[in-house]
PDB file of C-alpha atoms in Angstrom:
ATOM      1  CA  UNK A   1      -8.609 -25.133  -1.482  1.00  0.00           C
ATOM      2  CA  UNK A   2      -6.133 -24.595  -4.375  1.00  0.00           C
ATOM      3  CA  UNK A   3      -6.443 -20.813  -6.507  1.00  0.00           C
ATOM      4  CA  UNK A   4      -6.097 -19.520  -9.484  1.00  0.00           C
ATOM      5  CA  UNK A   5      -3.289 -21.988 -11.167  1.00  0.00           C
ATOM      6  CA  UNK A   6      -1.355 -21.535 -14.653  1.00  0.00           C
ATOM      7  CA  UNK A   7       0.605 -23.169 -16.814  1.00  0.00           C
ATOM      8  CA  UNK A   8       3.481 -23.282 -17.599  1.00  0.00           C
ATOM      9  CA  UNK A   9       5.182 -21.341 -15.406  1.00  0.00           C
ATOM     10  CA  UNK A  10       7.439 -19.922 -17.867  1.00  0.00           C
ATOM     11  CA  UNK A  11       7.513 -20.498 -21.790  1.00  0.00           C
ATOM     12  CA  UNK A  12       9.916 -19.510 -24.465  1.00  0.00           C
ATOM     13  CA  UNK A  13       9.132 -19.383 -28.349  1.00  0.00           C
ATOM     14  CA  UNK A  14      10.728 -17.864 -31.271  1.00  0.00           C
ATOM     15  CA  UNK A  15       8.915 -14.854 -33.590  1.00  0.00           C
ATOM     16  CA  UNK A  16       6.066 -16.246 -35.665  1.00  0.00           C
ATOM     17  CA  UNK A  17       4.999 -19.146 -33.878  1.00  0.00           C
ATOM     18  CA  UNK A  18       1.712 -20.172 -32.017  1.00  0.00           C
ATOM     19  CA  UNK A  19       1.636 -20.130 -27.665  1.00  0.00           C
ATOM     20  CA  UNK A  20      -1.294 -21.452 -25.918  1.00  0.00           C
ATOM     21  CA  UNK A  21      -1.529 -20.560 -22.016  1.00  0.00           C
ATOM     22  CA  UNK A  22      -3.727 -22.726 -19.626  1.00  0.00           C
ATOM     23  CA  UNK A  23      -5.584 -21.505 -16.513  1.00  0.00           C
ATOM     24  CA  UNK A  24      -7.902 -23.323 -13.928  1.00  0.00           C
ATOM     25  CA  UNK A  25     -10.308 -21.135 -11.456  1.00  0.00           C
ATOM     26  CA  UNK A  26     -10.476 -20.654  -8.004  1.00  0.00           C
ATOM     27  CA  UNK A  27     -12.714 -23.645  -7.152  1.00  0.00           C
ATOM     28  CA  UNK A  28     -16.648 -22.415  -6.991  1.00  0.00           C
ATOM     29  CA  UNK A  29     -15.449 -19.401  -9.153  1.00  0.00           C
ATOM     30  CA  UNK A  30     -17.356 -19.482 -13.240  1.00  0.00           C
ATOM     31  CA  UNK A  31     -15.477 -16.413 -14.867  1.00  0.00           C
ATOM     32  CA  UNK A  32     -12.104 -15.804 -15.939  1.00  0.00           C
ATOM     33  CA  UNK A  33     -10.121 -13.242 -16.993  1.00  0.00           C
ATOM     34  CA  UNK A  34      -6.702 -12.393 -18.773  1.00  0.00           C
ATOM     35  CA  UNK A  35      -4.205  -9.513 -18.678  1.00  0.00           C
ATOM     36  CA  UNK A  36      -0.484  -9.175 -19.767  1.00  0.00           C
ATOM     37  CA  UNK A  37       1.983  -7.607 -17.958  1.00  0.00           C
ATOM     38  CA  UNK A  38       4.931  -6.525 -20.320  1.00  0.00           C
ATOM     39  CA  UNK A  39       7.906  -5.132 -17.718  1.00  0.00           C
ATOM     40  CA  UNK A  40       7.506  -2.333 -15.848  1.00  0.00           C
ATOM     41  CA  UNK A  41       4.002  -2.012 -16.883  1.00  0.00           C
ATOM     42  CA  UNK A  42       0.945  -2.584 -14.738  1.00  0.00           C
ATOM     43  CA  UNK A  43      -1.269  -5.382 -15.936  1.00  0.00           C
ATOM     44  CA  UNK A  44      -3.097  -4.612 -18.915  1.00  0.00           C
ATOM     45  CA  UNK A  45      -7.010  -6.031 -19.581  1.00  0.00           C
ATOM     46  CA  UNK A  46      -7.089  -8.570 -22.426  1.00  0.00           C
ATOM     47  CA  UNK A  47     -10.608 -10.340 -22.633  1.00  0.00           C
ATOM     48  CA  UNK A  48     -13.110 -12.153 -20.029  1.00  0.00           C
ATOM     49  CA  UNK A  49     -14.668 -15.366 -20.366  1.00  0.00           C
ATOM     50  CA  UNK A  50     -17.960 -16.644 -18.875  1.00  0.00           C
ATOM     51  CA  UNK A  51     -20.363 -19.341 -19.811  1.00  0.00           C
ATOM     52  CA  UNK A  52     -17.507 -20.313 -22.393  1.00  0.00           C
ATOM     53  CA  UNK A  53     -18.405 -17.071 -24.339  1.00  0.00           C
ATOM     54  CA  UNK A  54     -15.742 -13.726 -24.399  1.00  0.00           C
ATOM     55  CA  UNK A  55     -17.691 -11.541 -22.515  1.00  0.00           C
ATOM     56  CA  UNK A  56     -15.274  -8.392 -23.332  1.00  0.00           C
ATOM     57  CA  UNK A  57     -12.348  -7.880 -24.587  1.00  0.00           C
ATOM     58  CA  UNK A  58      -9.769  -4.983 -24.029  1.00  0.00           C
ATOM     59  CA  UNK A  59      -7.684  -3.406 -27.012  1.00  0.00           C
ATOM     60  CA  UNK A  60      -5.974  -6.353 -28.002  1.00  0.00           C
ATOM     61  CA  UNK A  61      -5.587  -7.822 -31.923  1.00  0.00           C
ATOM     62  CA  UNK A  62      -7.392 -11.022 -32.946  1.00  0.00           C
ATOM     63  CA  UNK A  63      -4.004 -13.008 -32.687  1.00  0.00           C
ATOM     64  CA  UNK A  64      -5.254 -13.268 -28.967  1.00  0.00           C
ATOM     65  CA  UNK A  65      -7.616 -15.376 -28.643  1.00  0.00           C
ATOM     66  CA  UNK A  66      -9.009 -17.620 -25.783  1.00  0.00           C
ATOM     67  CA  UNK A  67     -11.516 -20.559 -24.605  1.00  0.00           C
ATOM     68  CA  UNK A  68     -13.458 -21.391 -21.654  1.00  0.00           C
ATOM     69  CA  UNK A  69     -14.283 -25.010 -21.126  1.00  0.00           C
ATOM     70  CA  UNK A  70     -17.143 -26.463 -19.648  1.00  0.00           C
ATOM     71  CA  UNK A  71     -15.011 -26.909 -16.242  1.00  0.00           C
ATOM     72  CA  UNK A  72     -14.348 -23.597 -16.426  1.00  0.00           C
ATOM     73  CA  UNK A  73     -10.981 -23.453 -16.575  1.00  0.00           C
ATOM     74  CA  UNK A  74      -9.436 -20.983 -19.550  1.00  0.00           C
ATOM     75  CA  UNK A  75      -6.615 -20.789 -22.923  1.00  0.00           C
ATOM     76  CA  UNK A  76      -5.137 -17.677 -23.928  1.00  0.00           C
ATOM     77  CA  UNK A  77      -3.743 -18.354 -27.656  1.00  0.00           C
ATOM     78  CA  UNK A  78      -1.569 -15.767 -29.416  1.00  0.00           C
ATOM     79  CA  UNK A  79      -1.059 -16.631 -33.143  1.00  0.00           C
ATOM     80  CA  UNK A  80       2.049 -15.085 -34.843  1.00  0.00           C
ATOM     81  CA  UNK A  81       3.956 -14.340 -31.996  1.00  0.00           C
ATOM     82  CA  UNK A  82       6.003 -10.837 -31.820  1.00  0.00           C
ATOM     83  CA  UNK A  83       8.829  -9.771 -29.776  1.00  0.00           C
ATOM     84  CA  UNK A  84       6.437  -7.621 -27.933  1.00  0.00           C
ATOM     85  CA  UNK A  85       4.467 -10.052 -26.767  1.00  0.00           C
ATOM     86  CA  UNK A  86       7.006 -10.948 -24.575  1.00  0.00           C
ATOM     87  CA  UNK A  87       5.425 -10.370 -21.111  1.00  0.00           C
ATOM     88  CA  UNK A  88       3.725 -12.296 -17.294  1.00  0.00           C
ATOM     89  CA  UNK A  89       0.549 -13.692 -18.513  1.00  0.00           C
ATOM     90  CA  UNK A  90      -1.775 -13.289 -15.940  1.00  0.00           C
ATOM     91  CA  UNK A  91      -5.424 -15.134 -15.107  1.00  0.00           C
ATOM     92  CA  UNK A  92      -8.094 -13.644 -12.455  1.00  0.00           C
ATOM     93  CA  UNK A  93     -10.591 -15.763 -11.971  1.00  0.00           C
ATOM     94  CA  UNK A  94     -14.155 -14.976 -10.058  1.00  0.00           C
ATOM     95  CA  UNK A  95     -17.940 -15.776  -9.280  1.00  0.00           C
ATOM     96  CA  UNK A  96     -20.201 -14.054 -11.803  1.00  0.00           C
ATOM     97  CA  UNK A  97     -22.205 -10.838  -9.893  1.00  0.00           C
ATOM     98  CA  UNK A  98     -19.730 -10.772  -7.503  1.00  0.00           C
ATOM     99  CA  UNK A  99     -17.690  -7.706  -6.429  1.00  0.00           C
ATOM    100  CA  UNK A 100     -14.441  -6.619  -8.076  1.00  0.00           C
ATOM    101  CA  UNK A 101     -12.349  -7.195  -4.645  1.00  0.00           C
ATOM    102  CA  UNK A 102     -13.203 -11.116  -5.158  1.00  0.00           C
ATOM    103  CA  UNK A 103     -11.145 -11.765  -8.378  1.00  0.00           C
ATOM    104  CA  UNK A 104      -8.408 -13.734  -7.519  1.00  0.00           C
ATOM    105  CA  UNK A 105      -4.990 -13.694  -9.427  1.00  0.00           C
ATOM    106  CA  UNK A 106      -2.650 -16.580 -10.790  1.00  0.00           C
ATOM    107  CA  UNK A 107       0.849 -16.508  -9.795  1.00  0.00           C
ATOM    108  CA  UNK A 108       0.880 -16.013 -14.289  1.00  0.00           C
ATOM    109  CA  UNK A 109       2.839 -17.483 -17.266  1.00  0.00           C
ATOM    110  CA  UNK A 110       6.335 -15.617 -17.905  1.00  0.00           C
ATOM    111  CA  UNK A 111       6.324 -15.978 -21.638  1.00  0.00           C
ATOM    112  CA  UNK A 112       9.347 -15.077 -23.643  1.00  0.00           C
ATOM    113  CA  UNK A 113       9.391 -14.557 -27.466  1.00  0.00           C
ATOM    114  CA  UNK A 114      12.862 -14.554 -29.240  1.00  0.00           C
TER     115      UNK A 114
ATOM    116  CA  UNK B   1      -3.086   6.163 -23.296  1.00  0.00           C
ATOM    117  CA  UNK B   2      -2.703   5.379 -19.623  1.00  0.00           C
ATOM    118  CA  UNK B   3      -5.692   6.188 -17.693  1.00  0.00           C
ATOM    119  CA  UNK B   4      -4.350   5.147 -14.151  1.00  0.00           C
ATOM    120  CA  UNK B   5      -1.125   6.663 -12.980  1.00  0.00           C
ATOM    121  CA  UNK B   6       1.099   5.650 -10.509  1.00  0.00           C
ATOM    122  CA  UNK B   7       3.938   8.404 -10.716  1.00  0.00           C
ATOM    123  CA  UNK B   8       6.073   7.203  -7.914  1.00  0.00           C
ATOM    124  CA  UNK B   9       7.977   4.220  -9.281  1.00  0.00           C
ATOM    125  CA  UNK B  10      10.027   3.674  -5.831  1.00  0.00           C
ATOM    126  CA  UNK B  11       9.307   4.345  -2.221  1.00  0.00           C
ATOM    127  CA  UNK B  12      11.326   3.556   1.224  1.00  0.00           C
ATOM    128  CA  UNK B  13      10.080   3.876   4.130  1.00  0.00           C
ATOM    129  CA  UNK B  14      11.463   2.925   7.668  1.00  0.00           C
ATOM    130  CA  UNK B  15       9.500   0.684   9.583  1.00  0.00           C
ATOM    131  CA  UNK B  16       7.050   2.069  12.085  1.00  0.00           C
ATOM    132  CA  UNK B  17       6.481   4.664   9.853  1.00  0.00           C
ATOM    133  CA  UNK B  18       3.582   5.770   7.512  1.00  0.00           C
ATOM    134  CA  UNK B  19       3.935   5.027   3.923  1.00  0.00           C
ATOM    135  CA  UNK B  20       2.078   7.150   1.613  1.00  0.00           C
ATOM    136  CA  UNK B  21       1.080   5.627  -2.178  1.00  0.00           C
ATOM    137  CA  UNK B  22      -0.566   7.664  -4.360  1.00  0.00           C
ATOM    138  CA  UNK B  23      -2.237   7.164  -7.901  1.00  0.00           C
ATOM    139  CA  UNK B  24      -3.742   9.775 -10.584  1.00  0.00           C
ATOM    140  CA  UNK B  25      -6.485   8.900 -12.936  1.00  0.00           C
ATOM    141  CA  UNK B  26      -8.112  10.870 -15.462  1.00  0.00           C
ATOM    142  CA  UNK B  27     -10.742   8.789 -16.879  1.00  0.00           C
ATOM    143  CA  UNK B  28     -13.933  10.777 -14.871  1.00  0.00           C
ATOM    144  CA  UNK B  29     -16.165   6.923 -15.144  1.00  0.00           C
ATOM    145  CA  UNK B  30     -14.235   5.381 -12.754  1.00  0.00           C
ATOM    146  CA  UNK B  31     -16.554   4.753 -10.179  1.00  0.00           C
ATOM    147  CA  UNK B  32     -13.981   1.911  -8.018  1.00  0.00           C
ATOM    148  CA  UNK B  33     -10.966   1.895  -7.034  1.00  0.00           C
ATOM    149  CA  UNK B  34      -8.710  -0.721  -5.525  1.00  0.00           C
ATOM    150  CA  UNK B  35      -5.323  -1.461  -4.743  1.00  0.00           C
ATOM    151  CA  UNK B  36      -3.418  -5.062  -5.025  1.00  0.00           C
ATOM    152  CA  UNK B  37      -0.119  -5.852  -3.525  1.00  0.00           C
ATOM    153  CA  UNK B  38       2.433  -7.967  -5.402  1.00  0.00           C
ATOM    154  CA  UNK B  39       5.504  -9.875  -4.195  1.00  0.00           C
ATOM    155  CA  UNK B  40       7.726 -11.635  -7.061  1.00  0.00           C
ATOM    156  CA  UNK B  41       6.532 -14.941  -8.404  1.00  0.00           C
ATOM    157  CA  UNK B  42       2.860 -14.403  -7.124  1.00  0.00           C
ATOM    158  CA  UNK B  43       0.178 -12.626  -8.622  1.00  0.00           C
ATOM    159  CA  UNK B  44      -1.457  -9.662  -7.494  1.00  0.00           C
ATOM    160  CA  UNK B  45      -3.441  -9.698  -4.216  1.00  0.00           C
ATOM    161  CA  UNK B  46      -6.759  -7.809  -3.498  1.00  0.00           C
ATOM    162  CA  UNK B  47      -5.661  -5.356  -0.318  1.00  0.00           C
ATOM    163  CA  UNK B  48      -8.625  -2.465  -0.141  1.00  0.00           C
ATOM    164  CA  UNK B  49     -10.649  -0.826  -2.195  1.00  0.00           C
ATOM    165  CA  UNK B  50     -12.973   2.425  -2.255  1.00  0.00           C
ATOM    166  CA  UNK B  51     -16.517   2.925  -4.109  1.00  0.00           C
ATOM    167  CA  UNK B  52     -16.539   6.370  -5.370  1.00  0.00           C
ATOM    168  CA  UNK B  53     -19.780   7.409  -3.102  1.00  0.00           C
ATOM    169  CA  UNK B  54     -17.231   7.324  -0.217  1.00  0.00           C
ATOM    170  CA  UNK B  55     -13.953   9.064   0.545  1.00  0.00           C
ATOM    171  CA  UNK B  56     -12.374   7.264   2.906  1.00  0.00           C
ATOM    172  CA  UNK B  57     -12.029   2.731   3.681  1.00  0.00           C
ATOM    173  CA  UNK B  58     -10.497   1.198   6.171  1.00  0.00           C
ATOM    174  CA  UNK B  59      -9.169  -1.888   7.245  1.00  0.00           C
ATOM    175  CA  UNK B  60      -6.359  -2.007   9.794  1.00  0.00           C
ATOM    176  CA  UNK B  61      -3.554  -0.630   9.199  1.00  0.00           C
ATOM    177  CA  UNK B  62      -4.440   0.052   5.662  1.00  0.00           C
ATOM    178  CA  UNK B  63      -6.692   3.440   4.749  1.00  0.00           C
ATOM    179  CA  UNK B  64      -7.250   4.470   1.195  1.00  0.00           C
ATOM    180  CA  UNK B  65      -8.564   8.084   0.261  1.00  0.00           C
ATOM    181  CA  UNK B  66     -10.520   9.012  -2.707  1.00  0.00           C
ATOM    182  CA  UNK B  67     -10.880  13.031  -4.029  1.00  0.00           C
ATOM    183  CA  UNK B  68     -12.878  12.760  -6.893  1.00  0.00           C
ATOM    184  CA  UNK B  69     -12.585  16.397  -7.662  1.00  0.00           C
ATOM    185  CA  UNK B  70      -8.687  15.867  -7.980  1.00  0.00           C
ATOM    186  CA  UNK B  71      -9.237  12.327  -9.637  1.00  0.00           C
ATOM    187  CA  UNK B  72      -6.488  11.574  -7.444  1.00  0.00           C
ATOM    188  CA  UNK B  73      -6.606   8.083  -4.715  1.00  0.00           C
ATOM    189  CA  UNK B  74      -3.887   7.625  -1.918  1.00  0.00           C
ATOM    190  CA  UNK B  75      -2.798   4.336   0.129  1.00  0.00           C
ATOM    191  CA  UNK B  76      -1.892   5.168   3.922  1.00  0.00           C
ATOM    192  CA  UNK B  77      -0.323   1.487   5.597  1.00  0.00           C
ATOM    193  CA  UNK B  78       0.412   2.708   9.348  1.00  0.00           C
ATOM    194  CA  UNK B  79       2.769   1.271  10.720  1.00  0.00           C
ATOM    195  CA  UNK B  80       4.864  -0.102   7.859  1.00  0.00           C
ATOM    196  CA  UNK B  81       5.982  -2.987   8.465  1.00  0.00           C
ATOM    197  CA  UNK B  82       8.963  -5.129   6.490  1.00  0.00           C
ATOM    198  CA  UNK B  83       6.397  -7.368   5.537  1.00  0.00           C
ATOM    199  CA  UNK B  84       4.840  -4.614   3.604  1.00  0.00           C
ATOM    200  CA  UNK B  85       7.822  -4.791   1.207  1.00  0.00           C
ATOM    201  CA  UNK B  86       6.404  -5.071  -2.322  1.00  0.00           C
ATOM    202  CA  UNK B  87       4.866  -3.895  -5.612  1.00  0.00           C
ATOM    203  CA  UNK B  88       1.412  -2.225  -4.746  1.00  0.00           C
ATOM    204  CA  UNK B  89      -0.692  -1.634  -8.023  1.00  0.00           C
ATOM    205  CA  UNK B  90      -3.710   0.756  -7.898  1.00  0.00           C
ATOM    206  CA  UNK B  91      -6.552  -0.181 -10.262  1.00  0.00           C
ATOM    207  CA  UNK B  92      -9.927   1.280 -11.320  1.00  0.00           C
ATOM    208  CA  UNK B  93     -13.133   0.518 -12.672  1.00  0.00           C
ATOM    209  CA  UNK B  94     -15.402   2.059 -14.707  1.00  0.00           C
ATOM    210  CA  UNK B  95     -19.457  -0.207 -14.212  1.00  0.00           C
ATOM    211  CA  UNK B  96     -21.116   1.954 -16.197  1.00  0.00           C
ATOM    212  CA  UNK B  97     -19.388   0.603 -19.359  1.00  0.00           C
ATOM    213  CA  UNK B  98     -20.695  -2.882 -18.228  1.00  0.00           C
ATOM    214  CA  UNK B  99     -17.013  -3.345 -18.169  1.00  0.00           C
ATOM    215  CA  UNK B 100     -17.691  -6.656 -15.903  1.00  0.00           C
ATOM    216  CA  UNK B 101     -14.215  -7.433 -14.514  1.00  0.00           C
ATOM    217  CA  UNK B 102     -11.775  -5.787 -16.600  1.00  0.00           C
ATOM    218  CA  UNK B 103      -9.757  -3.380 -14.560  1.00  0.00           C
ATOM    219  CA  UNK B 104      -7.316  -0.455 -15.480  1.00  0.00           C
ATOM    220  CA  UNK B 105      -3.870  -0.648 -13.489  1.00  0.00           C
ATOM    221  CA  UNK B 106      -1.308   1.499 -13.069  1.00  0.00           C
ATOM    222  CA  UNK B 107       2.821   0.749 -13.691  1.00  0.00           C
ATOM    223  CA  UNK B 108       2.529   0.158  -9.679  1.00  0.00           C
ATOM    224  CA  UNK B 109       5.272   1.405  -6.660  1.00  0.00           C
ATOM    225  CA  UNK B 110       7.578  -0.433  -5.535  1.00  0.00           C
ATOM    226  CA  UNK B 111       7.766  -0.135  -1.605  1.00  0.00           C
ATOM    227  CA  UNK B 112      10.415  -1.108   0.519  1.00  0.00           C
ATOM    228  CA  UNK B 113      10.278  -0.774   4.254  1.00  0.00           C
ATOM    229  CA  UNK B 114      13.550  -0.552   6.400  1.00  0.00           C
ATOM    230  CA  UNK B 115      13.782  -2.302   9.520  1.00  0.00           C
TER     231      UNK B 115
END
């Protein structure tokens, strides 16, 4: 039974352009969620997605953006890419209604903006 | 404004032993806690976690503590064990805010465990 995959595993782009970040679920899980992980930081909440709708959405700007497809698997887009958004991508995926301790984490997208 | 704190960026501990990890919070909402271990290239792993209508879990070797009065959680692994050697990240929850899955970490500890 494979987890939570990403890709790519590790991504570099230069200031200004466009990244887009693919996840796939847990099999049997519906809801996935992103956070970014800058260094030395913990992960930090970006946005949920279930039923292909953002569900919520941490204190991130609207260059983030994301999409849940009908096989539930997840894109995290960032538009206009800063030298701060250089951080481990990270996707959690679970079942909708169930508890906290069963969201799983990807292994995450190293991204690196220069 | 960080509401989880992990204020111990480095521990060591020889095997055998009891490592201790502790984490501050100050948002009074939280309602769940949980902790995830991290080794390099992998993403975080669930490990325990604590509802805050109880003050103690656990599961083997690993007990967490919850004082809700000192907003204040603690990880106890007994014994430590080599294995036990990585980045442990406490988390927190707050339900009420029908805040479905989004969880607050802290910057994590880094533990190491001495043979």
């Amino acid at each position: 039974d494979a987890g939570v995959t990403q890709s790519p595993t590790h991504l570099i782009k230069t200031r200004g352009q466009q990244v887009t970040l693919r996840c796939s679920p847990k099999s049997g899980h519906d809801t996935v969620s992103w956070y970014q992980q800058a260094l030395g930081q913990g992960p930090q909440f970006i946005f949920q997605y279930y039923e292909e709708e953002e569900r919520q959405r941490g204190n991130f700007p609207d260059r983030f953006s994301g999409h849940q497809f009908p096989n539930y698997s997840s894109e995290l887009n960032v538009n206009a890419l800063l030298l701060g958004d250089s951080a481990l991508y990270l996707c959690a995926s679970s079942l909708f209604g169930g508890g906290l301790y069963e969201q799983y984490f990807g292994p995450g997208t190293r991204l690196t903006v220069t | 404004d960080q509401q989880v704190k992990q204020n111990s960026p480095s521990l060591s501990v020889q095997e055998g032993r009891i490592s201790i990890l502790n984490c501050d919070y100050t948002n009074s909402m939280f309602d769940y806690f949980l902790w995830y271990k991290k080794y390099p290239a992998e993403g975080p792993t669930f490990l325990i976690s604590i509802s805050s209508i109880k003050d103690k879990n656990e599961d083997g070797r690993f007990t967490v503590f919850l004082n809700k009065s000192a907003k204040h959680l603690s990880l106890h692994i007994v014994p430590s064990q080599p294995g036990d050697s990585a980045v442990y990240f406490c988390a927190a929850n707050d339900s009420g805010a029908n805040s479905g899955y989004a969880l607050n970490f802290g910057k994590g500890t880094s533990l190491l465990v001495t043979p």
